[in-house]
């Protein structure tokens, strides 16, 4: 097979010319050449072997293998959790409904070209407008497993594979100002370098573009308790969180899941300074949610 003739079975945006215009080298943002079994950068000569027909693989493996050992371990733990979840499809359906439904009104306002960083199986498509062009960036190929079609009755979008690009948020394989919106649902806490992800999102967003970030294991501010933000979680959880906050006064660290990295809200304020304005900051359930807009 000759160059630029890839056998990729996409159900959405499955146009080779579209891919050539959209994708760039994740390391240097130069143009890519497409071959039947690999993609190569025209500038830095980095090659990305292609072993799956239903995704584009632009993961810089040498970075992950040589420098990100702990990240790989966290990824494996996360993959196992979701593998156990889909083993009981009804539990998976309930989990996604519980997590995504509160965001449905906000997701329904998105339009244009939307990038989902670490979006897993792409179930968020169920909550997006039909005319949105959706692209999923995800490092784990486990999400392409056929088991996820078991929840297609509840989420019909799962009958088809999303436009799946294998990659990481620290090295987005897209040109600057490509997207109208970027999503990060519970993926930022899995990143190796979250600050770099914020910078990369700024680069690929168009002017005025929106960045929706949902974070786990975040320490609430005292004003969150004063505003009774947690009341939707129930009194027991509110009290538990308040006690945990008091414990932090004794220099104890806020609890953190094993597969997560710690992110402070003060760090986020530094990362977005001069690049994003905060449109909305709120707690939705136990998740700290930011809707940001590129300045």
Short mmCIF file of C-alpha atoms in Angstrom, two decimals:
data_model
loop_
_atom_site.label_atom_id
_atom_site.label_comp_id
_atom_site.label_asym_id
_atom_site.label_seq_id
_atom_site.Cartn_x
_atom_site.Cartn_y
_atom_site.Cartn_z
CA UNK A 1 0.00 0.00 0.00
CA UNK A 2 1.33 3.43 -0.88
CA UNK A 3 1.72 6.51 1.22
CA UNK A 4 -1.45 8.35 2.34
CA UNK A 5 -3.65 5.27 1.80
CA UNK A 6 -4.49 4.06 5.29
CA UNK A 7 -7.10 1.37 5.89
CA UNK A 8 -8.82 2.90 8.89
CA UNK A 9 -12.44 2.07 9.65
CA UNK A 10 -13.80 5.30 11.12
CA UNK A 11 -17.54 5.84 11.32
CA UNK A 12 -17.15 9.58 11.80
CA UNK A 13 -14.82 11.99 10.04
CA UNK A 14 -13.38 9.02 8.15
CA UNK A 15 -11.72 11.10 5.47
CA UNK A 16 -8.00 10.69 4.94
CA UNK A 17 -7.67 14.27 3.71
CA UNK A 18 -9.40 15.51 6.85
CA UNK A 19 -6.96 13.52 8.98
CA UNK A 20 -3.96 14.88 7.12
CA UNK A 21 -5.15 18.44 7.68
CA UNK A 22 -6.07 17.92 11.32
CA UNK A 23 -3.23 15.83 12.71
CA UNK A 24 0.34 16.96 13.29
CA UNK A 25 3.36 15.51 15.04
CA UNK A 26 2.69 15.55 18.80
CA UNK A 27 6.36 16.34 19.47
CA UNK A 28 7.07 19.22 17.08
CA UNK A 29 3.69 20.02 15.42
CA UNK A 30 5.11 19.43 11.94
CA UNK A 31 3.23 17.80 9.06
CA UNK A 32 2.81 14.04 9.01
CA UNK A 33 3.18 11.48 6.24
CA UNK A 34 0.69 8.58 6.34
CA UNK A 35 1.74 5.05 5.37
CA UNK A 36 -0.11 1.75 5.57
CA UNK A 37 1.66 0.63 8.75
CA UNK A 38 3.10 3.84 10.20
CA UNK A 39 2.85 7.60 10.44
CA UNK A 40 6.04 9.63 10.19
CA UNK A 41 6.87 13.23 11.01
CA UNK A 42 8.29 15.20 8.11
CA UNK A 43 10.46 17.28 10.43
CA UNK A 44 11.75 15.34 13.46
CA UNK A 45 11.45 11.94 11.67
CA UNK A 46 9.61 10.41 14.62
CA UNK A 47 7.68 7.30 13.51
CA UNK A 48 4.43 6.05 15.00
CA UNK A 49 3.64 2.40 14.13
CA UNK A 50 -0.04 1.70 13.37
CA UNK A 51 -1.35 -1.62 14.59
CA UNK A 52 -5.10 -0.92 14.89
CA UNK A 53 -7.51 -0.17 12.07
CA UNK A 54 -10.02 1.65 14.25
CA UNK A 55 -7.70 4.30 15.67
CA UNK A 56 -4.78 6.56 14.83
CA UNK A 57 -1.81 5.94 17.12
CA UNK A 58 0.24 9.06 17.87
CA UNK A 59 1.41 8.16 21.35
CA UNK A 60 5.11 8.99 21.85
CA UNK A 61 5.94 5.61 23.38
CA UNK A 62 9.58 6.43 24.04
CA UNK A 63 8.55 9.17 26.47
CA UNK A 64 6.11 6.94 28.31
CA UNK A 65 8.46 3.97 28.53
CA UNK A 66 11.58 5.84 29.56
CA UNK A 67 10.32 8.63 31.80
CA UNK A 68 6.78 7.94 32.97
CA UNK A 69 6.95 4.65 34.89
CA UNK A 70 4.59 5.76 37.66
CA UNK A 71 2.16 7.10 35.08
CA UNK A 72 2.06 3.70 33.42
CA UNK A 73 1.34 2.01 36.73
CA UNK A 74 -1.50 4.44 37.44
CA UNK A 75 -2.91 3.79 33.97
CA UNK A 76 -2.95 0.04 34.58
CA UNK A 77 -4.82 0.52 37.85
CA UNK A 78 -7.38 2.74 36.16
CA UNK A 79 -7.82 0.28 33.29
CA UNK A 80 -8.45 -2.55 35.75
CA UNK A 81 -11.12 -0.51 37.54
CA UNK A 82 -13.07 0.06 34.34
CA UNK A 83 -12.57 -3.52 33.23
CA UNK A 84 -14.23 -4.62 36.46
CA UNK A 85 -16.98 -2.06 35.91
CA UNK A 86 -18.04 -3.27 32.45
CA UNK A 87 -18.06 -6.84 33.74
CA UNK A 88 -21.49 -5.89 35.11
CA UNK A 89 -23.00 -3.73 32.33
CA UNK A 90 -25.88 -2.47 34.49
CA UNK A 91 -23.37 -1.10 36.97
CA UNK A 92 -21.51 0.64 34.13
CA UNK A 93 -24.76 2.19 32.86
CA UNK A 94 -25.60 3.50 36.32
CA UNK A 95 -22.06 4.84 36.81
CA UNK A 96 -22.05 6.83 33.57
CA UNK A 97 -25.57 8.13 34.14
CA UNK A 98 -24.65 9.26 37.64
CA UNK A 99 -21.43 10.96 36.51
CA UNK A 100 -22.42 12.56 33.21
CA UNK A 101 -26.10 13.48 33.58
CA UNK A 102 -25.41 16.52 35.82
CA UNK A 103 -23.28 17.91 32.98
CA UNK A 104 -25.85 17.27 30.25
CA UNK A 105 -27.19 20.89 30.12
CA UNK A 106 -23.67 22.25 29.73
CA UNK A 107 -22.62 19.66 27.16
CA UNK A 108 -25.74 20.42 25.13
CA UNK A 109 -24.45 23.97 24.53
CA UNK A 110 -21.28 22.84 22.74
CA UNK A 111 -20.86 23.04 18.98
CA UNK A 112 -18.29 22.66 16.25
CA UNK A 113 -15.19 20.52 16.67
CA UNK A 114 -14.82 19.08 20.19
CA UNK A 115 -11.77 17.28 21.60
CA UNK A 116 -12.21 14.90 24.55
CA UNK A 117 -8.92 14.32 26.40
CA UNK A 118 -8.85 10.98 28.19
CA UNK A 119 -12.48 10.38 27.26
CA UNK A 120 -12.30 6.60 27.65
CA UNK A 121 -14.99 4.89 25.59
CA UNK A 122 -16.50 8.12 24.27
CA UNK A 123 -19.81 7.75 26.11
CA UNK A 124 -19.94 11.54 26.50
CA UNK A 125 -21.18 11.59 22.88
CA UNK A 126 -24.59 10.58 24.26
CA UNK A 127 -24.88 14.04 25.84
CA UNK A 128 -23.48 16.13 22.98
CA UNK A 129 -25.54 17.70 20.16
CA UNK A 130 -25.78 15.47 17.10
CA UNK A 131 -23.98 17.94 14.84
CA UNK A 132 -20.87 18.14 17.04
CA UNK A 133 -17.71 16.73 15.45
CA UNK A 134 -16.21 14.66 18.23
CA UNK A 135 -12.61 13.52 18.55
CA UNK A 136 -11.40 11.30 21.37
CA UNK A 137 -7.78 11.40 22.54
CA UNK A 138 -6.93 8.51 24.83
CA UNK A 139 -3.71 6.59 25.66
CA UNK A 140 -5.37 3.27 26.47
CA UNK A 141 -6.47 0.92 23.71
CA UNK A 142 -8.53 -1.03 26.24
CA UNK A 143 -11.40 1.35 25.52
CA UNK A 144 -11.71 -0.12 22.03
CA UNK A 145 -12.78 -3.47 23.49
CA UNK A 146 -16.08 -4.81 22.17
CA UNK A 147 -17.42 -5.18 25.72
CA UNK A 148 -18.43 -1.53 25.74
CA UNK A 149 -21.13 -2.25 23.17
CA UNK A 150 -22.96 -4.04 26.00
CA UNK A 151 -24.25 -0.67 27.19
CA UNK A 152 -25.41 0.43 23.72
CA UNK A 153 -29.07 -0.07 24.61
CA UNK A 154 -28.79 2.70 27.19
CA UNK A 155 -26.21 4.67 25.18
CA UNK A 156 -26.77 4.10 21.44
CA UNK A 157 -23.58 5.99 20.56
CA UNK A 158 -21.64 2.99 21.83
CA UNK A 159 -22.73 0.98 18.80
CA UNK A 160 -20.10 2.82 16.77
CA UNK A 161 -16.48 3.58 17.57
CA UNK A 162 -15.59 7.24 18.11
CA UNK A 163 -12.93 9.00 16.09
CA UNK A 164 -10.16 7.61 18.31
CA UNK A 165 -6.65 9.08 18.40
CA UNK A 166 -4.21 7.39 20.75
CA UNK A 167 -2.22 10.06 22.51
CA UNK A 168 -1.77 12.09 25.68
CA UNK A 169 -2.78 15.58 26.71
CA UNK A 170 0.79 16.71 27.28
CA UNK A 171 1.54 16.24 23.56
CA UNK A 172 -1.60 16.99 21.57
CA UNK A 173 -1.22 15.95 17.90
CA UNK A 174 -3.26 18.85 16.56
CA UNK A 175 -2.42 22.26 15.08
CA UNK A 176 -2.97 25.45 17.02
CA UNK A 177 -6.49 26.90 17.10
CA UNK A 178 -8.17 23.71 15.84
CA UNK A 179 -11.00 23.15 18.33
CA UNK A 180 -14.09 24.98 19.48
CA UNK A 181 -14.14 23.14 22.81
CA UNK A 182 -12.00 20.72 24.81
CA UNK A 183 -13.24 18.33 27.48
CA UNK A 184 -11.31 16.78 30.36
CA UNK A 185 -13.64 14.60 32.43
CA UNK A 186 -11.69 13.13 35.37
CA UNK A 187 -8.59 12.73 33.22
CA UNK A 188 -6.47 15.63 34.51
CA UNK A 189 -5.75 13.78 37.75
CA UNK A 190 -4.28 10.95 35.67
CA UNK A 191 -1.93 13.21 33.71
CA UNK A 192 1.81 13.05 34.21
CA UNK A 193 2.24 16.82 33.75
CA UNK A 194 -1.14 18.55 34.17
CA UNK A 195 0.37 22.00 33.75
CA UNK A 196 1.57 21.04 30.27
CA UNK A 197 -1.90 19.75 29.42
CA UNK A 198 -3.37 23.19 30.21
CA UNK A 199 -0.79 24.85 27.95
CA UNK A 200 -1.48 22.39 25.14
CA UNK A 201 -5.24 22.93 25.39
CA UNK A 202 -4.68 26.67 25.14
CA UNK A 203 -2.62 26.09 21.99
CA UNK A 204 -5.23 23.98 20.17
CA UNK A 205 -8.30 25.99 21.20
CA UNK A 206 -9.66 28.70 18.97
CA UNK A 207 -10.08 32.21 20.35
CA UNK A 208 -13.03 32.19 22.71
CA UNK A 209 -13.00 28.38 22.82
CA UNK A 210 -14.22 26.60 25.93
CA UNK A 211 -12.32 24.20 28.16
CA UNK A 212 -14.40 22.06 30.53
CA UNK A 213 -12.29 20.52 33.30
CA UNK A 214 -13.70 18.12 35.90
CA UNK A 215 -11.33 17.22 38.72
CA UNK A 216 -11.26 14.56 41.43
CA UNK A 217 -9.74 14.51 44.91
CA UNK A 218 -9.74 18.31 45.09
CA UNK A 219 -9.54 20.05 48.44
CA UNK A 220 -12.49 22.43 48.88
CA UNK A 221 -11.98 26.01 50.00
CA UNK A 222 -13.41 27.20 53.29
CA UNK A 223 -15.86 29.36 51.36
CA UNK A 224 -17.23 26.20 49.73
CA UNK A 225 -18.37 25.04 53.15
CA UNK A 226 -19.74 28.45 54.02
CA UNK A 227 -21.77 28.41 50.80
CA UNK A 228 -22.99 24.88 51.65
CA UNK A 229 -21.82 23.72 48.22
CA UNK A 230 -21.67 20.12 49.38
CA UNK A 231 -25.25 19.94 50.58
CA UNK A 232 -26.27 17.99 47.46
CA UNK A 233 -23.99 15.18 48.59
CA UNK A 234 -25.92 14.69 51.81
CA UNK A 235 -25.17 15.67 55.38
CA UNK A 236 -22.96 12.65 56.10
CA UNK A 237 -20.60 13.35 53.20
CA UNK A 238 -20.59 17.07 53.98
CA UNK A 239 -19.60 16.33 57.58
CA UNK A 240 -16.92 13.83 56.54
CA UNK A 241 -15.41 16.33 54.11
CA UNK A 242 -15.50 19.09 56.71
CA UNK A 243 -13.65 16.90 59.23
CA UNK A 244 -11.09 16.05 56.56
CA UNK A 245 -10.61 19.76 55.92
CA UNK A 246 -10.03 20.36 59.62
CA UNK A 247 -7.44 17.59 59.65
CA UNK A 248 -5.54 19.43 56.94
CA UNK A 249 -5.00 22.26 59.42
CA UNK A 250 -2.78 19.79 61.25
CA UNK A 251 -0.71 19.53 58.07
CA UNK A 252 -2.27 16.27 56.96
CA UNK A 253 -2.58 15.95 53.20
CA UNK A 254 -5.94 15.77 51.47
CA UNK A 255 -6.78 12.16 50.62
CA UNK A 256 -5.77 10.99 47.17
CA UNK A 257 -6.57 7.85 45.18
CA UNK A 258 -3.58 5.70 44.25
CA UNK A 259 -3.98 6.29 40.52
CA UNK A 260 -4.31 10.07 40.82
CA UNK A 261 -1.84 12.94 40.93
CA UNK A 262 -2.36 15.74 43.43
CA UNK A 263 -3.53 19.05 41.97
CA UNK A 264 -4.00 22.20 44.02
CA UNK A 265 -6.51 24.82 42.98
CA UNK A 266 -3.84 27.47 43.47
CA UNK A 267 -1.78 25.68 40.82
CA UNK A 268 -4.66 25.80 38.36
CA UNK A 269 -4.96 29.55 38.93
CA UNK A 270 -1.29 29.89 37.97
CA UNK A 271 -1.60 27.64 34.93
CA UNK A 272 -4.52 29.56 33.43
CA UNK A 273 -3.28 33.07 34.24
CA UNK A 274 -3.26 35.19 31.09
CA UNK A 275 -4.61 32.33 28.96
CA UNK A 276 -8.09 31.54 30.27
CA UNK A 277 -10.83 33.29 32.14
CA UNK A 278 -13.04 31.37 34.54
CA UNK A 279 -16.62 31.34 33.30
CA UNK A 280 -17.80 28.98 36.00
CA UNK A 281 -16.37 27.31 39.08
CA UNK A 282 -18.65 24.92 40.92
CA UNK A 283 -18.88 21.62 42.73
CA UNK A 284 -21.02 19.11 40.89
CA UNK A 285 -21.32 16.26 43.33
CA UNK A 286 -17.84 15.59 44.66
CA UNK A 287 -16.12 16.93 41.54
CA UNK A 288 -14.67 20.41 41.21
CA UNK A 289 -15.74 21.76 37.84
CA UNK A 290 -14.20 24.58 35.85
CA UNK A 291 -15.62 26.04 32.65
CA UNK A 292 -12.82 28.09 31.15
CA UNK A 293 -12.72 30.30 28.08
CA UNK A 294 -9.62 31.05 26.06
CA UNK A 295 -8.71 34.72 26.19
#
